[in-house]
């Protein structure tokens, strides 16, 4: 697992109401974050049209983190004493679709709090939460000597975000409900054409 301090790593977020830069903390996922999901996020998601409205982070935690035998890691971003985003990654078992001999970190789930969504912005929300989580997945890939490779399958409404972040669109994946596969790919020094 990453060497996050007990207080987490600082991440810069942008407060919607005044475009001010504020500091949040990226920390390992805990029951506090799951409580925030259950008490604060869930009702807002149920009344939304967001594609992840039926995700259950408590169930994800039980399935992936509790029984994952070290394959999975969970992270959250906190700001103003509230969970602003969460992510589950798989650190073993996935390979690049571009260069199958290389391993990557696979993002199983990534979500920002309902008030941080671009499609339904809230003046008390924050921008840059999803980007900070995704960049941390790339950092974990580098720490694991995977060269910064990250892969994921995107919900349709998030595809524009992943393209803006510079991930390569791998097209619809029939094995994953035709969700579009994206990959952050970097060539290694040994495979660069001269």
PDB file of C-alpha atoms in Angstrom:
ATOM      1  CA  UNK A   1       0.000   0.000   0.000  1.00  0.00           C
ATOM      2  CA  UNK A   2       1.122   3.527  -0.631  1.00  0.00           C
ATOM      3  CA  UNK A   3       3.027   5.394   2.057  1.00  0.00           C
ATOM      4  CA  UNK A   4       0.172   7.771   2.853  1.00  0.00           C
ATOM      5  CA  UNK A   5       0.659   9.521   6.161  1.00  0.00           C
ATOM      6  CA  UNK A   6      -1.974   9.026   8.850  1.00  0.00           C
ATOM      7  CA  UNK A   7      -3.294  12.473   7.900  1.00  0.00           C
ATOM      8  CA  UNK A   8      -3.167  11.532   4.212  1.00  0.00           C
ATOM      9  CA  UNK A   9      -1.563  13.229   1.264  1.00  0.00           C
ATOM     10  CA  UNK A  10      -2.600  16.775   0.473  1.00  0.00           C
ATOM     11  CA  UNK A  11      -4.579  17.277  -2.727  1.00  0.00           C
ATOM     12  CA  UNK A  12      -5.632  20.578  -4.243  1.00  0.00           C
ATOM     13  CA  UNK A  13      -9.338  21.008  -4.941  1.00  0.00           C
ATOM     14  CA  UNK A  14     -11.269  23.961  -6.337  1.00  0.00           C
ATOM     15  CA  UNK A  15     -14.280  25.208  -4.385  1.00  0.00           C
ATOM     16  CA  UNK A  16     -17.167  25.869  -6.789  1.00  0.00           C
ATOM     17  CA  UNK A  17     -18.691  28.933  -5.051  1.00  0.00           C
ATOM     18  CA  UNK A  18     -15.573  31.106  -5.291  1.00  0.00           C
ATOM     19  CA  UNK A  19     -13.091  29.120  -7.447  1.00  0.00           C
ATOM     20  CA  UNK A  20     -10.669  29.156  -4.494  1.00  0.00           C
ATOM     21  CA  UNK A  21      -7.987  26.517  -4.207  1.00  0.00           C
ATOM     22  CA  UNK A  22      -8.476  24.473  -1.047  1.00  0.00           C
ATOM     23  CA  UNK A  23      -6.536  21.597   0.463  1.00  0.00           C
ATOM     24  CA  UNK A  24      -8.105  18.179   0.900  1.00  0.00           C
ATOM     25  CA  UNK A  25      -6.608  14.918   2.130  1.00  0.00           C
ATOM     26  CA  UNK A  26      -6.293  11.681   0.182  1.00  0.00           C
ATOM     27  CA  UNK A  27      -6.498   8.868   2.750  1.00  0.00           C
ATOM     28  CA  UNK A  28      -7.088   5.105   2.883  1.00  0.00           C
ATOM     29  CA  UNK A  29     -10.802   4.226   2.727  1.00  0.00           C
ATOM     30  CA  UNK A  30     -12.290   3.704   6.206  1.00  0.00           C
ATOM     31  CA  UNK A  31     -15.670   3.154   7.822  1.00  0.00           C
ATOM     32  CA  UNK A  32     -15.957   6.948   8.236  1.00  0.00           C
ATOM     33  CA  UNK A  33     -16.116   7.265   4.433  1.00  0.00           C
ATOM     34  CA  UNK A  34     -18.646   4.460   4.161  1.00  0.00           C
ATOM     35  CA  UNK A  35     -20.733   6.209   6.835  1.00  0.00           C
ATOM     36  CA  UNK A  36     -20.594   9.430   4.783  1.00  0.00           C
ATOM     37  CA  UNK A  37     -21.772   7.419   1.774  1.00  0.00           C
ATOM     38  CA  UNK A  38     -24.637   5.850   3.727  1.00  0.00           C
ATOM     39  CA  UNK A  39     -25.745   8.982   5.591  1.00  0.00           C
ATOM     40  CA  UNK A  40     -25.008  11.797   3.126  1.00  0.00           C
ATOM     41  CA  UNK A  41     -24.356  10.514  -0.416  1.00  0.00           C
ATOM     42  CA  UNK A  42     -26.941   7.741  -0.794  1.00  0.00           C
ATOM     43  CA  UNK A  43     -30.123   9.831  -0.653  1.00  0.00           C
ATOM     44  CA  UNK A  44     -28.785  12.389  -3.115  1.00  0.00           C
ATOM     45  CA  UNK A  45     -27.743   9.621  -5.498  1.00  0.00           C
ATOM     46  CA  UNK A  46     -31.150   7.910  -5.287  1.00  0.00           C
ATOM     47  CA  UNK A  47     -32.889  11.069  -6.474  1.00  0.00           C
ATOM     48  CA  UNK A  48     -30.413  11.624  -9.298  1.00  0.00           C
ATOM     49  CA  UNK A  49     -30.149  10.238 -12.790  1.00  0.00           C
ATOM     50  CA  UNK A  50     -26.451   9.487 -12.276  1.00  0.00           C
ATOM     51  CA  UNK A  51     -25.351   6.137 -13.631  1.00  0.00           C
ATOM     52  CA  UNK A  52     -23.735   5.129 -10.336  1.00  0.00           C
ATOM     53  CA  UNK A  53     -26.889   5.790  -8.308  1.00  0.00           C
ATOM     54  CA  UNK A  54     -27.180   2.073  -7.479  1.00  0.00           C
ATOM     55  CA  UNK A  55     -23.566   1.558  -6.460  1.00  0.00           C
ATOM     56  CA  UNK A  56     -23.254   0.416  -2.876  1.00  0.00           C
ATOM     57  CA  UNK A  57     -19.860   1.365  -1.471  1.00  0.00           C
ATOM     58  CA  UNK A  58     -20.483  -0.624   1.713  1.00  0.00           C
ATOM     59  CA  UNK A  59     -20.963  -3.764  -0.381  1.00  0.00           C
ATOM     60  CA  UNK A  60     -17.929  -2.896  -2.510  1.00  0.00           C
ATOM     61  CA  UNK A  61     -15.867  -2.581   0.661  1.00  0.00           C
ATOM     62  CA  UNK A  62     -17.029  -6.005   1.876  1.00  0.00           C
ATOM     63  CA  UNK A  63     -16.395  -7.719  -1.455  1.00  0.00           C
ATOM     64  CA  UNK A  64     -13.156  -6.090  -2.537  1.00  0.00           C
ATOM     65  CA  UNK A  65     -11.316  -4.763   0.482  1.00  0.00           C
ATOM     66  CA  UNK A  66     -12.300  -7.265   3.177  1.00  0.00           C
ATOM     67  CA  UNK A  67     -11.845 -10.383   1.059  1.00  0.00           C
ATOM     68  CA  UNK A  68      -9.389  -9.148  -1.536  1.00  0.00           C
ATOM     69  CA  UNK A  69      -6.225 -10.819  -0.154  1.00  0.00           C
ATOM     70  CA  UNK A  70      -4.205  -7.670  -0.756  1.00  0.00           C
ATOM     71  CA  UNK A  71      -5.351  -7.315  -4.370  1.00  0.00           C
ATOM     72  CA  UNK A  72      -7.478  -4.260  -3.705  1.00  0.00           C
ATOM     73  CA  UNK A  73      -6.915  -0.876  -2.128  1.00  0.00           C
ATOM     74  CA  UNK A  74      -9.462   1.785  -1.306  1.00  0.00           C
ATOM     75  CA  UNK A  75      -8.923   5.537  -1.030  1.00  0.00           C
ATOM     76  CA  UNK A  76     -10.994   8.600  -0.266  1.00  0.00           C
ATOM     77  CA  UNK A  77     -10.611  12.349  -0.479  1.00  0.00           C
ATOM     78  CA  UNK A  78     -11.766  14.324   2.531  1.00  0.00           C
ATOM     79  CA  UNK A  79     -12.339  18.051   2.657  1.00  0.00           C
ATOM     80  CA  UNK A  80     -14.269  20.089   5.207  1.00  0.00           C
ATOM     81  CA  UNK A  81     -14.787  16.917   7.326  1.00  0.00           C
ATOM     82  CA  UNK A  82     -16.723  15.168   4.547  1.00  0.00           C
ATOM     83  CA  UNK A  83     -15.888  12.479   2.004  1.00  0.00           C
ATOM     84  CA  UNK A  84     -15.653  14.165  -1.401  1.00  0.00           C
ATOM     85  CA  UNK A  85     -14.673  11.129  -3.488  1.00  0.00           C
ATOM     86  CA  UNK A  86     -13.834   7.417  -3.244  1.00  0.00           C
ATOM     87  CA  UNK A  87     -11.895   4.929  -5.356  1.00  0.00           C
ATOM     88  CA  UNK A  88     -11.220   1.184  -5.343  1.00  0.00           C
ATOM     89  CA  UNK A  89      -8.224  -0.101  -7.288  1.00  0.00           C
ATOM     90  CA  UNK A  90      -6.873  -3.549  -8.051  1.00  0.00           C
ATOM     91  CA  UNK A  91      -3.092  -3.681  -7.895  1.00  0.00           C
ATOM     92  CA  UNK A  92      -2.517  -7.171  -9.321  1.00  0.00           C
ATOM     93  CA  UNK A  93      -4.075  -9.306 -11.996  1.00  0.00           C
ATOM     94  CA  UNK A  94      -4.559  -6.803 -14.829  1.00  0.00           C
ATOM     95  CA  UNK A  95      -2.425  -6.204 -17.903  1.00  0.00           C
ATOM     96  CA  UNK A  96      -2.313  -3.437 -20.456  1.00  0.00           C
ATOM     97  CA  UNK A  97      -4.564  -3.941 -23.471  1.00  0.00           C
ATOM     98  CA  UNK A  98      -2.074  -1.927 -25.524  1.00  0.00           C
ATOM     99  CA  UNK A  99       1.000  -3.863 -24.449  1.00  0.00           C
ATOM    100  CA  UNK A 100      -0.166  -7.109 -22.746  1.00  0.00           C
ATOM    101  CA  UNK A 101       3.251  -7.935 -21.286  1.00  0.00           C
ATOM    102  CA  UNK A 102       2.940  -4.955 -18.910  1.00  0.00           C
ATOM    103  CA  UNK A 103       0.922  -4.855 -15.694  1.00  0.00           C
ATOM    104  CA  UNK A 104      -1.293  -1.980 -14.655  1.00  0.00           C
ATOM    105  CA  UNK A 105      -3.408  -0.696 -11.805  1.00  0.00           C
ATOM    106  CA  UNK A 106      -7.086  -1.240 -12.588  1.00  0.00           C
ATOM    107  CA  UNK A 107      -9.618   1.265 -11.264  1.00  0.00           C
ATOM    108  CA  UNK A 108     -12.605  -0.806 -10.174  1.00  0.00           C
ATOM    109  CA  UNK A 109     -14.733   2.095  -8.997  1.00  0.00           C
ATOM    110  CA  UNK A 110     -14.252   5.838  -8.819  1.00  0.00           C
ATOM    111  CA  UNK A 111     -16.940   8.287  -7.735  1.00  0.00           C
ATOM    112  CA  UNK A 112     -17.146  11.850  -6.583  1.00  0.00           C
ATOM    113  CA  UNK A 113     -19.763  12.984  -4.094  1.00  0.00           C
ATOM    114  CA  UNK A 114     -23.058  13.960  -5.766  1.00  0.00           C
ATOM    115  CA  UNK A 115     -22.479  17.664  -5.041  1.00  0.00           C
ATOM    116  CA  UNK A 116     -19.153  17.541  -6.913  1.00  0.00           C
ATOM    117  CA  UNK A 117     -20.597  16.336 -10.229  1.00  0.00           C
ATOM    118  CA  UNK A 118     -20.089  18.488 -13.309  1.00  0.00           C
ATOM    119  CA  UNK A 119     -23.571  17.737 -14.655  1.00  0.00           C
ATOM    120  CA  UNK A 120     -25.259  18.908 -11.450  1.00  0.00           C
ATOM    121  CA  UNK A 121     -22.879  21.349  -9.740  1.00  0.00           C
ATOM    122  CA  UNK A 122     -23.519  22.542  -6.218  1.00  0.00           C
ATOM    123  CA  UNK A 123     -22.096  25.869  -5.040  1.00  0.00           C
ATOM    124  CA  UNK A 124     -20.765  24.076  -1.949  1.00  0.00           C
ATOM    125  CA  UNK A 125     -19.080  21.405  -4.063  1.00  0.00           C
ATOM    126  CA  UNK A 126     -15.531  20.941  -5.285  1.00  0.00           C
ATOM    127  CA  UNK A 127     -13.845  20.410  -8.642  1.00  0.00           C
ATOM    128  CA  UNK A 128     -10.760  18.261  -9.315  1.00  0.00           C
ATOM    129  CA  UNK A 129     -11.770  15.409  -6.960  1.00  0.00           C
ATOM    130  CA  UNK A 130     -11.992  12.734  -9.675  1.00  0.00           C
ATOM    131  CA  UNK A 131      -8.775  13.934 -11.298  1.00  0.00           C
ATOM    132  CA  UNK A 132      -6.919  13.767  -7.986  1.00  0.00           C
ATOM    133  CA  UNK A 133      -8.080  10.195  -7.393  1.00  0.00           C
ATOM    134  CA  UNK A 134      -7.146   9.147 -10.919  1.00  0.00           C
ATOM    135  CA  UNK A 135      -3.694  10.733 -10.646  1.00  0.00           C
ATOM    136  CA  UNK A 136      -3.191   8.845  -7.402  1.00  0.00           C
ATOM    137  CA  UNK A 137      -3.975   5.570  -9.224  1.00  0.00           C
ATOM    138  CA  UNK A 138      -1.190   6.455 -11.660  1.00  0.00           C
ATOM    139  CA  UNK A 139       1.144   7.194  -8.736  1.00  0.00           C
ATOM    140  CA  UNK A 140       0.345   3.755  -7.259  1.00  0.00           C
ATOM    141  CA  UNK A 141       1.151   2.229 -10.652  1.00  0.00           C
ATOM    142  CA  UNK A 142       4.532   3.965 -10.589  1.00  0.00           C
ATOM    143  CA  UNK A 143       5.166   2.841  -6.991  1.00  0.00           C
ATOM    144  CA  UNK A 144       4.431  -0.745  -8.063  1.00  0.00           C
ATOM    145  CA  UNK A 145       6.876  -0.393 -11.000  1.00  0.00           C
ATOM    146  CA  UNK A 146       4.070  -0.620 -13.570  1.00  0.00           C
ATOM    147  CA  UNK A 147       5.262   2.535 -15.318  1.00  0.00           C
ATOM    148  CA  UNK A 148       2.194   4.618 -14.523  1.00  0.00           C
ATOM    149  CA  UNK A 149      -0.185   2.378 -16.474  1.00  0.00           C
ATOM    150  CA  UNK A 150      -3.819   2.580 -15.331  1.00  0.00           C
ATOM    151  CA  UNK A 151      -6.882   0.936 -16.866  1.00  0.00           C
ATOM    152  CA  UNK A 152     -10.618   1.166 -16.245  1.00  0.00           C
ATOM    153  CA  UNK A 153     -14.052   0.697 -17.736  1.00  0.00           C
ATOM    154  CA  UNK A 154     -16.102   3.890 -17.836  1.00  0.00           C
ATOM    155  CA  UNK A 155     -19.757   4.591 -17.282  1.00  0.00           C
ATOM    156  CA  UNK A 156     -21.037   6.418 -20.397  1.00  0.00           C
ATOM    157  CA  UNK A 157     -21.400   9.844 -18.725  1.00  0.00           C
ATOM    158  CA  UNK A 158     -17.787   9.724 -17.487  1.00  0.00           C
ATOM    159  CA  UNK A 159     -16.180   9.029 -20.874  1.00  0.00           C
ATOM    160  CA  UNK A 160     -15.619  12.725 -21.646  1.00  0.00           C
ATOM    161  CA  UNK A 161     -13.807  13.121 -18.303  1.00  0.00           C
ATOM    162  CA  UNK A 162     -11.407  10.243 -19.028  1.00  0.00           C
ATOM    163  CA  UNK A 163     -10.670  11.565 -22.495  1.00  0.00           C
ATOM    164  CA  UNK A 164      -9.919  15.006 -21.010  1.00  0.00           C
ATOM    165  CA  UNK A 165      -7.585  13.340 -18.528  1.00  0.00           C
ATOM    166  CA  UNK A 166      -5.627  11.902 -21.475  1.00  0.00           C
ATOM    167  CA  UNK A 167      -6.599   8.251 -21.251  1.00  0.00           C
ATOM    168  CA  UNK A 168      -6.657   6.265 -24.485  1.00  0.00           C
ATOM    169  CA  UNK A 169     -10.124   5.110 -25.593  1.00  0.00           C
ATOM    170  CA  UNK A 170      -9.952   1.358 -26.182  1.00  0.00           C
ATOM    171  CA  UNK A 171     -13.541   1.045 -27.389  1.00  0.00           C
ATOM    172  CA  UNK A 172     -16.514  -0.918 -26.096  1.00  0.00           C
ATOM    173  CA  UNK A 173     -15.675  -4.113 -24.196  1.00  0.00           C
ATOM    174  CA  UNK A 174     -18.280  -6.844 -24.773  1.00  0.00           C
ATOM    175  CA  UNK A 175     -17.034  -8.712 -21.688  1.00  0.00           C
ATOM    176  CA  UNK A 176     -17.839  -5.676 -19.484  1.00  0.00           C
ATOM    177  CA  UNK A 177     -21.399  -4.804 -20.577  1.00  0.00           C
ATOM    178  CA  UNK A 178     -20.013  -2.850 -23.560  1.00  0.00           C
ATOM    179  CA  UNK A 179     -18.522  -0.225 -21.256  1.00  0.00           C
ATOM    180  CA  UNK A 180     -15.703   1.691 -22.894  1.00  0.00           C
ATOM    181  CA  UNK A 181     -12.231   0.649 -21.796  1.00  0.00           C
ATOM    182  CA  UNK A 182      -9.729   3.443 -21.114  1.00  0.00           C
ATOM    183  CA  UNK A 183      -6.039   3.208 -20.381  1.00  0.00           C
ATOM    184  CA  UNK A 184      -3.378   5.616 -19.254  1.00  0.00           C
ATOM    185  CA  UNK A 185      -0.503   4.238 -21.258  1.00  0.00           C
ATOM    186  CA  UNK A 186       3.151   5.229 -21.275  1.00  0.00           C
ATOM    187  CA  UNK A 187       5.798   3.643 -23.400  1.00  0.00           C
ATOM    188  CA  UNK A 188       8.885   2.395 -21.602  1.00  0.00           C
ATOM    189  CA  UNK A 189      12.385   3.528 -22.547  1.00  0.00           C
ATOM    190  CA  UNK A 190      13.148   0.102 -24.017  1.00  0.00           C
ATOM    191  CA  UNK A 191      10.211   0.170 -26.468  1.00  0.00           C
ATOM    192  CA  UNK A 192      10.570   3.730 -27.744  1.00  0.00           C
ATOM    193  CA  UNK A 193      11.262   3.914 -31.488  1.00  0.00           C
ATOM    194  CA  UNK A 194      14.496   5.731 -32.408  1.00  0.00           C
TER     195      UNK A 194
END
